[in-house]
């Protein structure tokens, strides 16, 4: 049940009675005031201007024809033409009861279309760092939301396991084989840095690197074997991070850059045949007139170097073609940072020109900003290095542990470990997911690990409190979901509407790829609960009917909080 959608639909129907053209759409939104239980319809003003009618009159005429009989108790038009819908409590309670008895709170399944989410995608031979946090957790949250809504969603972890750096890594490895005692991710990262430097400064080394790369691309066993080792060491490590972060990516979701290698030659040939690519100075290049380089000239994208090596863009072109042809993707969403905006735009442009996908397929780049420190600079170590994700997670768990111990010195060790890991991980994730992804944000431990304000602790705590209220009552779930819900005052109606707004918030978050919409919703719901519970301490109520009623509302709040937190990959706890 999506309140926004119903009101929009009925308003549009009313507009049609007056022959208002279809492209005038009503703009429906809940009242901004927390305690005013109404929805407002805008957009009539705009259309009355264009139709040369007096807006108040037109709005009144339309309002009279909006068929929301059992939903609204009154519809009032305010000057200069805002239509306000006030809800009927009986309808609200029926909807709530329905939610109580249906699985997934009665939120309907959508048509199943294939959506691919490209996210996390770290590079091989490096430890995941803070820079990978946003893609990983925003992508995973959107995966969970779309899955909940019934879409067929594929996760694609497009890891960087191919390209020139593997030539250098292999060259470094074979040159230093005798000295290398052990390969783990820490060492790999060192090799990566050294080999990169050597490639740039030492001609012999770079020649040998290119040779190793070609051996790898030609599938020579000796090279493939070591490369596979590099990849598996990285993947095994990353899987541990995903597990700690409560991120659903598993090994089966890995479709790294190397996966597309066998398609690349054919694509280059095809792009040449279609006159999209041409040879310039021995390189195969696509000139894109839609893009200019720094000098204001048409930009040329190299898709194959003269030494036979393919590039990052070539792989992304092949990858889209594969996802469309083989995985039947109707939509591909990329969670990749702002800096790759141009790269993806170009790739999208090329696949359209080459007709590699149907025009209807949606290609979306859901870009995001950076994480900054208190000084507004990129969030790095004092020495200017990237902060490892594992370090950040462990630090948050440790800080949470100290906070719990301050409140409860006697907590048992296993409980402490369990709780601190859920709270610590949740705090980092929530602080990120609650920000609009398109902007940078400042990482601040004090704000993140707090029981006050828009934080994970605040929401998790609301859930825990409701859980403990239920522990102290003897009403069971079946009984509560069979009893009629009666809303007697403004606060209760307010909670009712908030609960019913869950669906429209999920839909909005899923459309825009913005989990912060869910976070904001959960925070508002948790705040309403705290306010309500401070006013009506349910457990002490002598009036049984009232008690049952309030417990029903609390049960719905708890269910909504739990589902919502799961959507953003955060666990609930039953004690704190
Ligand atoms: N591995 C890349 C990086 O770390 C991100 C890959 C994003 N996905 C893609 N299909 N290009 O920058």
XYZ file of C-alpha atoms in Angstrom, residues 30-399:
370
model
C 3.325 14.202 3.128
C 3.097 17.355 5.146
C 6.540 18.466 6.311
C 5.265 19.124 9.812
C 5.930 16.037 11.946
C 2.641 16.258 13.813
C 0.250 17.282 11.075
C -1.330 14.232 9.614
C -2.022 15.158 6.059
C -0.757 14.902 2.504
C -0.472 17.858 0.221
C -1.034 17.958 -3.521
C 0.868 20.551 -5.503
C 1.220 21.008 -9.199
C -2.262 22.352 -9.886
C -0.917 25.880 -9.584
C 1.484 25.329 -12.383
C -1.101 23.819 -14.641
C -3.702 26.517 -13.937
C -1.145 29.135 -14.967
C -0.614 27.434 -18.286
C -4.303 26.773 -18.811
C -5.152 30.345 -17.936
C -7.578 29.509 -15.150
C -7.775 30.761 -11.610
C -5.807 28.240 -9.509
C -7.991 28.257 -6.405
C -11.093 27.567 -8.470
C -9.439 24.809 -10.435
C -8.065 23.177 -7.279
C -11.494 23.250 -5.634
C -13.093 21.729 -8.702
C -10.486 18.972 -8.817
C -10.602 18.381 -5.066
C -14.350 17.824 -5.266
C -13.785 15.056 -7.756
C -10.933 13.238 -6.032
C -12.317 9.847 -5.189
C -10.703 8.974 -1.873
C -13.972 8.214 -0.077
C -12.885 5.715 2.501
C -9.309 6.979 2.732
C -9.794 10.620 3.575
C -11.998 12.187 6.154
C -11.756 15.613 4.557
C -10.085 17.354 1.652
C -9.372 21.041 2.133
C -8.038 23.478 -0.428
C -5.852 26.313 0.809
C -5.013 29.469 -1.048
C -3.654 29.741 -3.735
C -4.579 26.159 -4.600
C -2.902 23.556 -2.389
C -5.069 20.518 -1.869
C -4.760 18.851 1.545
C -5.875 15.326 2.297
C -6.704 14.379 5.885
C -6.977 10.694 6.661
C -9.830 8.686 7.960
C -8.834 6.786 11.114
C -10.977 3.794 10.256
C -9.139 3.332 6.979
C -5.796 3.785 8.705
C -6.596 1.083 11.242
C -7.757 -1.372 8.599
C -4.513 -0.888 6.708
C -2.480 -1.387 9.852
C -4.256 -4.608 10.708
C -3.610 -5.869 7.222
C 0.062 -5.107 7.646
C 0.162 -7.002 10.921
C -1.193 -10.154 9.369
C 0.655 -10.177 6.036
C 4.246 -11.286 5.456
C 6.740 -8.523 4.569
C 4.221 -6.046 6.024
C 2.091 -6.610 2.948
C 4.496 -4.740 0.696
C 3.743 -5.970 -2.798
C 6.002 -7.817 -5.166
C 6.897 -5.975 -8.356
C 7.225 -7.392 -11.850
C 10.410 -9.358 -11.934
C 12.838 -7.599 -14.238
C 16.548 -8.357 -14.345
C 18.647 -5.724 -12.683
C 22.422 -5.918 -12.333
C 24.211 -4.036 -9.604
C 27.900 -3.434 -10.146
C 29.421 -2.638 -6.774
C 32.375 -2.924 -4.405
C 34.764 -3.982 -7.223
C 38.114 -3.517 -5.457
C 41.393 -4.128 -7.232
C 43.444 -7.277 -6.753
C 46.708 -7.189 -4.807
C 45.584 -4.398 -2.524
C 43.806 -4.388 0.811
C 40.346 -2.825 0.768
C 40.425 0.687 2.208
C 38.025 3.438 3.212
C 37.597 4.339 -0.440
C 35.800 1.044 -1.006
C 33.304 1.509 1.793
C 30.680 3.554 -0.010
C 30.382 1.452 -3.153
C 30.287 -1.741 -1.101
C 27.623 -0.783 1.399
C 25.443 1.488 -0.733
C 25.421 -1.120 -3.504
C 24.620 -3.901 -1.079
C 21.813 -1.928 0.506
C 20.221 -1.232 -2.862
C 20.596 -4.932 -3.688
C 18.694 -5.817 -0.507
C 15.988 -3.228 -1.154
C 15.387 -4.333 -4.750
C 15.369 -7.963 -3.711
C 12.795 -7.195 -1.030
C 10.640 -5.509 -3.663
C 10.736 -8.688 -5.739
C 13.106 -7.761 -8.534
C 15.481 -10.309 -9.967
C 18.791 -8.783 -8.986
C 22.291 -9.931 -9.875
C 25.262 -8.727 -7.948
C 28.423 -8.139 -9.951
C 31.694 -7.621 -8.153
C 33.752 -6.267 -11.056
C 37.123 -6.748 -9.374
C 40.223 -5.284 -10.990
C 42.054 -8.522 -11.755
C 43.340 -7.683 -15.268
C 45.465 -5.106 -16.995
C 48.974 -3.763 -17.164
C 49.640 -3.913 -13.410
C 49.517 -7.710 -13.535
C 52.326 -7.736 -16.067
C 54.396 -5.697 -13.618
C 53.398 -7.815 -10.650
C 54.325 -11.004 -12.462
C 57.597 -9.480 -13.659
C 58.418 -8.445 -10.105
C 57.531 -11.869 -8.804
C 59.659 -13.802 -11.319
C 62.605 -11.460 -10.901
C 62.538 -11.776 -7.101
C 61.203 -15.312 -6.791
C 64.118 -16.583 -4.715
C 63.875 -13.762 -2.191
C 60.092 -14.045 -1.741
C 59.328 -16.339 1.162
C 55.631 -15.877 1.523
C 52.901 -14.179 -0.487
C 50.128 -12.651 1.533
C 48.093 -9.542 0.873
C 50.475 -7.289 2.798
C 53.412 -8.442 0.676
C 51.376 -8.309 -2.495
C 50.595 -4.692 -1.824
C 54.305 -3.967 -1.388
C 55.117 -5.780 -4.651
C 52.383 -3.772 -6.311
C 53.910 -0.465 -5.282
C 57.467 -1.462 -6.134
C 56.566 -3.002 -9.473
C 54.541 0.043 -10.408
C 57.521 2.272 -9.696
C 59.875 0.007 -11.609
C 57.543 0.014 -14.573
C 57.708 3.759 -14.783
C 61.435 4.163 -14.189
C 63.134 1.079 -15.588
C 62.884 0.369 -19.316
C 64.075 -3.243 -19.072
C 61.567 -3.933 -16.359
C 58.695 -2.421 -18.287
C 59.636 -4.446 -21.348
C 59.705 -7.626 -19.301
C 56.346 -6.617 -17.683
C 54.702 -6.266 -21.069
C 56.117 -9.649 -22.024
C 54.680 -11.241 -18.843
C 51.339 -9.605 -19.513
C 51.143 -11.055 -22.995
C 52.059 -14.488 -21.628
C 49.224 -14.125 -19.154
C 46.781 -12.972 -21.834
C 47.830 -15.891 -24.020
C 46.983 -18.262 -21.193
C 50.525 -19.520 -20.506
C 50.282 -21.867 -17.543
C 53.283 -20.601 -15.588
C 51.864 -17.052 -15.550
C 48.248 -18.002 -15.042
C 49.178 -20.066 -12.004
C 50.827 -17.190 -10.155
C 48.197 -14.688 -11.255
C 45.489 -16.992 -9.871
C 47.341 -17.076 -6.593
C 47.385 -13.256 -6.412
C 43.678 -13.170 -7.148
C 42.657 -15.825 -4.673
C 44.702 -14.318 -1.825
C 42.900 -11.015 -2.384
C 39.467 -12.549 -2.758
C 39.796 -14.635 0.398
C 40.777 -11.565 2.327
C 37.952 -9.446 0.888
C 35.389 -12.107 1.709
C 36.342 -11.759 5.374
C 35.746 -8.015 5.161
C 32.341 -8.530 3.522
C 31.393 -10.945 6.258
C 32.421 -8.526 8.992
C 30.503 -5.754 7.249
C 27.368 -7.885 6.872
C 27.566 -7.429 3.118
C 25.990 -10.157 1.016
C 28.685 -10.434 -1.687
C 30.067 -13.938 -2.061
C 32.624 -15.568 -4.343
C 29.945 -16.432 -6.893
C 29.248 -12.729 -7.391
C 32.744 -12.107 -8.714
C 32.844 -11.314 -12.408
C 36.189 -9.589 -12.564
C 37.703 -7.761 -15.488
C 39.514 -10.930 -16.630
C 36.163 -12.653 -17.173
C 35.595 -10.572 -20.315
C 39.022 -11.093 -21.895
C 37.903 -13.520 -24.587
C 35.343 -11.073 -25.897
C 37.718 -8.149 -26.334
C 39.353 -8.869 -29.711
C 36.034 -9.466 -31.379
C 34.649 -6.241 -29.994
C 37.580 -4.207 -31.269
C 37.192 -5.771 -34.728
C 33.467 -5.124 -34.676
C 33.864 -1.497 -33.615
C 36.282 -0.958 -36.472
C 33.899 -2.610 -38.908
C 31.123 -0.318 -37.748
C 33.434 2.667 -38.318
C 33.221 3.608 -34.692
C 36.883 2.869 -34.003
C 39.885 3.729 -36.139
C 43.642 3.197 -36.047
C 45.631 6.246 -35.026
C 49.427 5.892 -34.582
C 49.019 2.143 -34.288
C 46.472 2.343 -31.447
C 42.795 1.543 -31.938
C 40.879 4.646 -30.926
C 37.247 5.749 -30.683
C 36.742 9.446 -31.275
C 33.819 10.769 -29.301
C 32.594 14.080 -30.576
C 30.368 14.458 -27.510
C 33.457 14.728 -25.306
C 36.264 17.240 -25.429
C 39.731 16.839 -23.990
C 41.589 19.549 -22.095
C 42.577 21.371 -25.279
C 39.008 21.515 -26.423
C 39.564 18.894 -29.125
C 37.434 15.826 -29.735
C 38.349 13.150 -27.242
C 39.866 9.886 -28.369
C 39.453 6.763 -26.246
C 42.072 4.073 -26.813
C 40.501 0.629 -26.754
C 43.572 -1.304 -27.891
C 47.162 -0.155 -27.628
C 49.619 -0.777 -30.410
C 51.327 -3.433 -28.285
C 48.092 -5.448 -28.300
C 46.919 -4.538 -24.798
C 43.251 -3.777 -24.147
C 42.072 -1.169 -21.668
C 39.683 -0.646 -18.775
C 37.102 0.932 -21.123
C 37.294 -1.973 -23.578
C 36.452 -4.347 -20.742
C 33.511 -2.226 -19.606
C 32.145 -2.175 -23.168
C 32.389 -5.972 -23.384
C 30.897 -6.276 -19.943
C 27.747 -4.312 -20.807
C 27.285 -6.351 -23.980
C 27.610 -9.558 -21.965
C 25.206 -8.405 -19.278
C 22.629 -7.507 -21.874
C 22.986 -10.587 -24.100
C 23.707 -13.302 -21.581
C 22.156 -12.053 -18.358
C 19.224 -10.354 -20.095
C 19.751 -7.195 -18.056
C 17.015 -4.579 -18.287
C 18.862 -2.233 -16.004
C 22.496 -1.965 -14.923
C 23.377 0.206 -11.962
C 26.970 1.176 -11.178
C 27.982 2.197 -7.689
C 31.261 3.821 -8.614
C 32.715 7.066 -7.255
C 32.351 10.506 -8.813
C 35.766 10.381 -10.453
C 34.628 7.760 -12.968
C 31.661 9.783 -14.217
C 33.332 10.573 -17.516
C 34.624 7.040 -18.043
C 31.171 5.506 -17.623
C 29.485 8.188 -19.733
C 31.869 7.374 -22.551
C 31.354 3.646 -22.242
C 27.555 4.105 -22.226
C 27.870 6.314 -25.283
C 29.916 3.701 -27.166
C 27.633 0.725 -26.412
C 24.661 2.731 -27.646
C 26.459 3.770 -30.828
C 27.464 0.182 -31.495
C 23.941 -1.044 -30.754
C 25.237 -3.498 -28.191
C 22.158 -3.039 -26.045
C 18.518 -2.360 -26.550
C 17.590 1.319 -26.303
C 15.228 0.509 -23.459
C 17.959 -0.857 -21.198
C 18.710 1.614 -18.447
C 22.348 2.279 -17.652
C 22.710 4.236 -14.455
C 25.762 5.550 -12.721
C 24.880 6.087 -9.072
C 27.991 8.019 -8.209
C 29.005 9.103 -4.741
C 31.285 11.563 -2.996
C 34.283 11.171 -0.714
C 34.691 10.581 2.994
C 36.501 13.485 4.626
C 38.203 14.068 7.972
C 37.347 16.865 10.421
C 39.501 19.279 8.438
C 37.560 18.660 5.286
C 40.476 16.749 3.726
C 40.250 13.170 2.381
C 40.008 10.735 5.293
C 43.513 9.207 5.438
C 46.164 8.196 7.953
C 48.490 10.849 9.344
C 51.122 9.760 6.853
C 48.649 10.319 4.037
C 47.986 6.635 3.339
C 44.589 5.100 2.787
C 42.913 3.840 5.945
C 42.363 0.098 5.680
C 38.766 -0.957 5.971
C 39.631 -3.701 8.411
C 41.322 -1.204 10.712
C 38.278 1.075 10.628
C 35.873 -1.761 11.419
C 37.969 -3.086 14.291
C 38.372 0.403 15.725
C 34.636 0.950 15.699
C 34.014 -2.403 17.378
C 36.571 -1.562 20.047
C 35.074 1.854 20.684
